[in-house]
XYZ file of C-alpha atoms in Angstrom:
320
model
C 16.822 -45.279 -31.666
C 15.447 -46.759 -28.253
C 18.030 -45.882 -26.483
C 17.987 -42.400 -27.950
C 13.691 -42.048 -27.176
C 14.485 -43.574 -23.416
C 17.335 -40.616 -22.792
C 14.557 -38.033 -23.796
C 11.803 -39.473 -21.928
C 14.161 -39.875 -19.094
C 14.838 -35.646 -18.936
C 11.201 -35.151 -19.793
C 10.335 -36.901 -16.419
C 13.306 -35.555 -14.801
C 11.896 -31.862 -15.506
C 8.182 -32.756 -14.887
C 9.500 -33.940 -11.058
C 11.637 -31.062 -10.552
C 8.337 -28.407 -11.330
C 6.396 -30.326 -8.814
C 9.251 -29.909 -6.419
C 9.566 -26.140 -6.944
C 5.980 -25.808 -6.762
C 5.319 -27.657 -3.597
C 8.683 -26.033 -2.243
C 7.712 -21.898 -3.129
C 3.858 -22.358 -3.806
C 2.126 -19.265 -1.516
C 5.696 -18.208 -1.230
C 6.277 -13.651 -1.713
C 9.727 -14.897 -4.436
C 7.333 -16.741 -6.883
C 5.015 -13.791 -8.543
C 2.451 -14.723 -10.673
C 0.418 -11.691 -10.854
C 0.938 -8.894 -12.874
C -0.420 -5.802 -10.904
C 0.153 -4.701 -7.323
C -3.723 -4.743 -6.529
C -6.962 -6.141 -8.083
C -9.924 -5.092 -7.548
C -13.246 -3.926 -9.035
C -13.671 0.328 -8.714
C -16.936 0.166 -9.573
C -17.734 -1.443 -6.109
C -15.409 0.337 -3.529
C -17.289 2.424 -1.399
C -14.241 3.302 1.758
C -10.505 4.543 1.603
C -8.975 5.076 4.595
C -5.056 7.004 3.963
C -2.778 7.571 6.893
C 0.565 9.508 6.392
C 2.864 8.192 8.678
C 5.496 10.891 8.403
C 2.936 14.106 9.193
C 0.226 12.095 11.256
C -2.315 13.335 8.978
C -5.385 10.432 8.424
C -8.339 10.936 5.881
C -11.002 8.482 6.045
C -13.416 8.862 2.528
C -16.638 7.097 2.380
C -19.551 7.039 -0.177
C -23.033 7.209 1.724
C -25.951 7.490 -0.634
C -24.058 7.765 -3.806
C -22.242 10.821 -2.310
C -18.384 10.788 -1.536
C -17.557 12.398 1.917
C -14.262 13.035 3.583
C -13.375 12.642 7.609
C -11.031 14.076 8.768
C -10.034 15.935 12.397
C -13.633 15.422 13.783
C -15.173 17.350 10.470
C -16.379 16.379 7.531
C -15.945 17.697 3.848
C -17.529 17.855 0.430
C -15.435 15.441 -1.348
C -14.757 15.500 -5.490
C -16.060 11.943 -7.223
C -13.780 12.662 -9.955
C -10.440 12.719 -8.207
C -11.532 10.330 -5.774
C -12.296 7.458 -9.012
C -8.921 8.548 -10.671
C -7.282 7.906 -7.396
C -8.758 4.212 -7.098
C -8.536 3.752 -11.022
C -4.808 4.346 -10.618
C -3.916 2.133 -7.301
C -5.786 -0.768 -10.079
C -3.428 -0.290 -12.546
C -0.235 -0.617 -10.523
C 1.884 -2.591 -12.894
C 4.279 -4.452 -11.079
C 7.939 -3.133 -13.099
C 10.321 -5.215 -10.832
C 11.020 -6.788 -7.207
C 13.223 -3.823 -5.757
C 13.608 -5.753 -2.274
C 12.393 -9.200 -0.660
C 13.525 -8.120 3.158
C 11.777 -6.504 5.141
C 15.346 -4.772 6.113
C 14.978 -3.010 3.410
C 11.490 -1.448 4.116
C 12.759 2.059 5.438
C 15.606 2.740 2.659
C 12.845 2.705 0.112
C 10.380 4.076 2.861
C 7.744 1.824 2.480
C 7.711 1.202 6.589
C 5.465 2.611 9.186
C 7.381 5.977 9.835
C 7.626 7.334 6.298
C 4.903 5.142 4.166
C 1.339 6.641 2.619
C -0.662 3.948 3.890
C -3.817 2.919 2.544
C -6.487 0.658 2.830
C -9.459 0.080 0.225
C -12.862 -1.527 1.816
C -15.714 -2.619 -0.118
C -18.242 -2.677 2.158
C -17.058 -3.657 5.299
C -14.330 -5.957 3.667
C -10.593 -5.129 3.152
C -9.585 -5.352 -0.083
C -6.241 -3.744 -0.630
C -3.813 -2.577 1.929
C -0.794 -0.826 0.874
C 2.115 0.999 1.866
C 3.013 4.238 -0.902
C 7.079 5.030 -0.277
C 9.502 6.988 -1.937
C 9.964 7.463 -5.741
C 12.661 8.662 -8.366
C 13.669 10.105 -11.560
C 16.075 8.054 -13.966
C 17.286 9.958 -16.919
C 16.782 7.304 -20.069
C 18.526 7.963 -23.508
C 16.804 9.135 -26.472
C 14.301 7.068 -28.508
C 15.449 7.901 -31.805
C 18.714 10.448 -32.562
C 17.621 14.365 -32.509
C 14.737 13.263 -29.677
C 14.928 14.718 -26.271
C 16.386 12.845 -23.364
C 13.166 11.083 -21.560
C 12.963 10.592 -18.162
C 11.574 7.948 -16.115
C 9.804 7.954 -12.699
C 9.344 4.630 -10.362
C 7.288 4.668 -7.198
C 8.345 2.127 -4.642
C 5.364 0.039 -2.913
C 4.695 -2.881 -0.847
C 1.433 -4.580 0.565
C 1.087 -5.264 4.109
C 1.004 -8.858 3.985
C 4.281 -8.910 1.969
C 7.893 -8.382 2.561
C 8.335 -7.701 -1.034
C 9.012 -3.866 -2.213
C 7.513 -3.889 -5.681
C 8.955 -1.379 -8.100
C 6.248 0.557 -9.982
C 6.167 3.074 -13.604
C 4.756 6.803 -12.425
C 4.734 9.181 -9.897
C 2.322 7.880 -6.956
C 3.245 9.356 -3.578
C 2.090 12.846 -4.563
C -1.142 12.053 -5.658
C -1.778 10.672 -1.953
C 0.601 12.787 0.426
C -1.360 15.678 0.594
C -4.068 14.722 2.626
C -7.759 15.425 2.186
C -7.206 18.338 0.189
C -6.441 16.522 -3.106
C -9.556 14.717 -3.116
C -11.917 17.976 -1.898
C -14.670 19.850 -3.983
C -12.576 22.752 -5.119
C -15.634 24.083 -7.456
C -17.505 27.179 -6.976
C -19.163 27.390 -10.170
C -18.752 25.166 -13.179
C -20.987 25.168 -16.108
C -19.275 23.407 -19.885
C -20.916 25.698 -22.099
C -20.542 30.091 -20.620
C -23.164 30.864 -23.296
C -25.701 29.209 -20.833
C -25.114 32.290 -18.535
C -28.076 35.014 -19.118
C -27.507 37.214 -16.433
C -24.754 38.186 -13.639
C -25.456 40.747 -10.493
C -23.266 41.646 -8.603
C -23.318 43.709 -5.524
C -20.844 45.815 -3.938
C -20.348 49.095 -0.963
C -20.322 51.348 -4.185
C -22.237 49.872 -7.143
C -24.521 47.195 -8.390
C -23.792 45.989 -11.523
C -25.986 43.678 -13.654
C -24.838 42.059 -16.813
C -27.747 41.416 -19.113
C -27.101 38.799 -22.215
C -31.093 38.135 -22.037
C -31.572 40.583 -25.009
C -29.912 40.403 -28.319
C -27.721 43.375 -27.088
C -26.177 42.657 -24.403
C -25.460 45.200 -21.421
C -24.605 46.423 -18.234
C -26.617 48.421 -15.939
C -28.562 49.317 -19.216
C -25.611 50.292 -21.557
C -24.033 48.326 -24.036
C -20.869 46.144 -23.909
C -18.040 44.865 -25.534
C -18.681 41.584 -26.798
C -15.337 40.360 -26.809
C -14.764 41.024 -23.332
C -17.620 40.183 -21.973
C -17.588 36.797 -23.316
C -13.521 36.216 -21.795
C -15.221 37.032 -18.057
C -18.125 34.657 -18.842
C -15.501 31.885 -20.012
C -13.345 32.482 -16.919
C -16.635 32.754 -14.885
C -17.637 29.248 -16.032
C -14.848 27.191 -14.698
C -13.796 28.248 -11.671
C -12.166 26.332 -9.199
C -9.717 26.696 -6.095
C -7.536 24.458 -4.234
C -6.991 27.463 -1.551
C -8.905 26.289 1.623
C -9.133 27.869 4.619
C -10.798 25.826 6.657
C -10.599 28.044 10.489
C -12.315 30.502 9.718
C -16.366 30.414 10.313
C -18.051 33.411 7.856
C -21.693 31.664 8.998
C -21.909 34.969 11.507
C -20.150 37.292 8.811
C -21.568 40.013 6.850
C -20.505 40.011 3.523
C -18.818 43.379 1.614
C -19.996 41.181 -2.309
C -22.232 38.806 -3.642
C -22.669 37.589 -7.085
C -25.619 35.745 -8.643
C -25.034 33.396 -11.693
C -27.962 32.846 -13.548
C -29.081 31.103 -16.598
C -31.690 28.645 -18.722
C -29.587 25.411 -18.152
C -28.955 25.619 -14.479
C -30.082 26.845 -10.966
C -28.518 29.829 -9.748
C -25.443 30.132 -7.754
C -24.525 32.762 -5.572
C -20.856 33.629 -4.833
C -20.082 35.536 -1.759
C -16.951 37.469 -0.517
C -16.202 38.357 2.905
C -13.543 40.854 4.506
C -10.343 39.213 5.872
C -7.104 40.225 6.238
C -4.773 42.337 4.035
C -3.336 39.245 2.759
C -6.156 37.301 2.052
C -8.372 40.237 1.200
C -11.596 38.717 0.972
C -13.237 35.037 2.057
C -14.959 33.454 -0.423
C -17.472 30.844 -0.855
C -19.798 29.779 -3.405
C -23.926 28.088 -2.805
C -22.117 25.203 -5.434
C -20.030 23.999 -2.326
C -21.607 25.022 0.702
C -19.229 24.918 3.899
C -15.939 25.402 2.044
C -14.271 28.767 1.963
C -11.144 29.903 -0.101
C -8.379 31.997 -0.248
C -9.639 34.883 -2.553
C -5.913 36.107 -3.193
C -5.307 32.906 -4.269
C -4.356 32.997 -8.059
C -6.644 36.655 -8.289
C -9.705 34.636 -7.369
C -11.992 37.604 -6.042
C -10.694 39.591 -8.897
C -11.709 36.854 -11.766
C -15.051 36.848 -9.989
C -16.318 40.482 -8.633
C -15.813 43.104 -11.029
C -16.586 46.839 -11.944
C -18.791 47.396 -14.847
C -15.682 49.265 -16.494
C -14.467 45.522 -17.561
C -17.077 45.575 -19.995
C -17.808 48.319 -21.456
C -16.549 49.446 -25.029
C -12.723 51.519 -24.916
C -12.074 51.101 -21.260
């Protein structure tokens, strides 16, 4: 029995040494992970992303100053959006590190993760770097069915590594596009946004021909003093309340423009906002910009965006 009790205390100590060797051998080393994510950080305090795309030379540096998120970018400077901005540093947190796909920095460039194809970025808080990582390519696996008479699912992995790793970190979702676009994912593409269209009282709009003022004041609504159809009135008020554009054309000044449209949102719940449209080409058709977003100026072909917005008084009247 003593013999039997030595022999296990024996291999006991015998493991016990060789985990103290290991440690002391790969402790600090990139092959022993212990963490679970790619980055750690808290959102809440970032305040500075700088992203460089090494493959177009485009760099975007986005900065909070006074509780306002601003993009830099080519000398100018842009109304950011705070909502894609957080979603963009909520999702670099939650990188959830899949598998190792490489330990060599040889194999940086096939999964282009090296400094001629990689989305870099770096995340300050304050003045003090707290993530720096290198976005490369991604792919699409096609995985069997959950359960017979499912469809086929498919899986996408994004391919990362941080700068003061050789390690390419294999990681669930699609990243790179969320980042490889420059600044104009994380721009204010609003020009008027309000959650509830029955907060809109009253719309004017003028035109070379006509003015045209929409009246929901009164328990009968009209236009230019004659009654509308409900039913369509209230579809241009819903599309009226949420609209958006990612169509930017940023080389053209309309500062020293006259305008051929302008149309005045007004209501109870917020201040007014006044949409303007100004001739451009036959393309483009008309420049537009909104008092919501001041300095940025869309594309008003762009998905029928000066149609949604400046309309006859036909569109609401009853049997037209």
């Amino acid at each position: 029995m003593f013999k039997k009790l030595s022999i296990g205390i024996l291999l006991i100590t015998l493991l016990v040494l060789a985990s103290i060797f290991f440690i002391n051998k790969y402790a600090g080393s990139e092959d022993l992970i212990i963490r679970d994510k790619v980055l750690s950080y808290n959102p809440e305090l970032l305040n500075s992303l700088i992203i460089t795309n090494y493959k177009t030379g485009e760099k975007v540096k986005i900065v909070q100053e006074e509780g306002v998120w601003n993009i830099y970018s080519e000398g100018k400077v842009y109304a950011a959006d705070p909502d894609a901005i957080n979603n963009a540093i909520a999702m670099l947190n939650q990188l959830k590190i899949d598998t190792i796909a490489a330990t060599k920095a040889g194999k940086w460039a096939e999964y282009k993760v090296d400094e001629k194809e990689a989305i870099h970025i770096l995340l300050y808080q304050d003045d003090n770097l707290v993530g720096d990582l290198f976005i490369g390519k991604f792919n699409f696996k096609q995985l069997p069915p959950a359960a017979p008479g499912r469809q086929p699912e498919t899986k996408i992995t994004s391919y990362v590594r941080l700068a003061n790793e050789n390690n390419v970190y294999a990681v669930n979702g699609l990243l790179r596009s969320n980042f490889q676009g420059g600044k104009n994912p994380f721009r204010n593409r609003l020009l008027f946004h309000n959650r509830n269209h029955t907060d809109i009282n009253k719309v004017t709009i003028n035109g070379p021909e006509e003015k045209l003022v929409l009246n929901m004041s009164t328990p009968e609504w009209t236009v230019n003093g004659m009654p509308v159809d409900s039913i369509k009135t209230d579809r241009y008020l819903r599309s009226l309340s949420r609209l958006w554009s990612s169509d930017f054309i940023d080389e053209v000044d309309v500062s020293n423009m006259t305008p051929a449209y302008t149309l005045m949102i007004e209501g109870n719940t917020f201040a007014a906002v006044t949409l303007t449209a100004f001739p451009a080409d036959s393309v483009i058709g008309y420049y537009v910009n909104s008092s919501a977003n001041e300095g940025a100026v869309f594309n008003g072909s762009k998905a029928r965006l000066f149609e949604k917005c400046f309309v006859g008084a036909d569109v609401f009247l009853p049997g037209k």
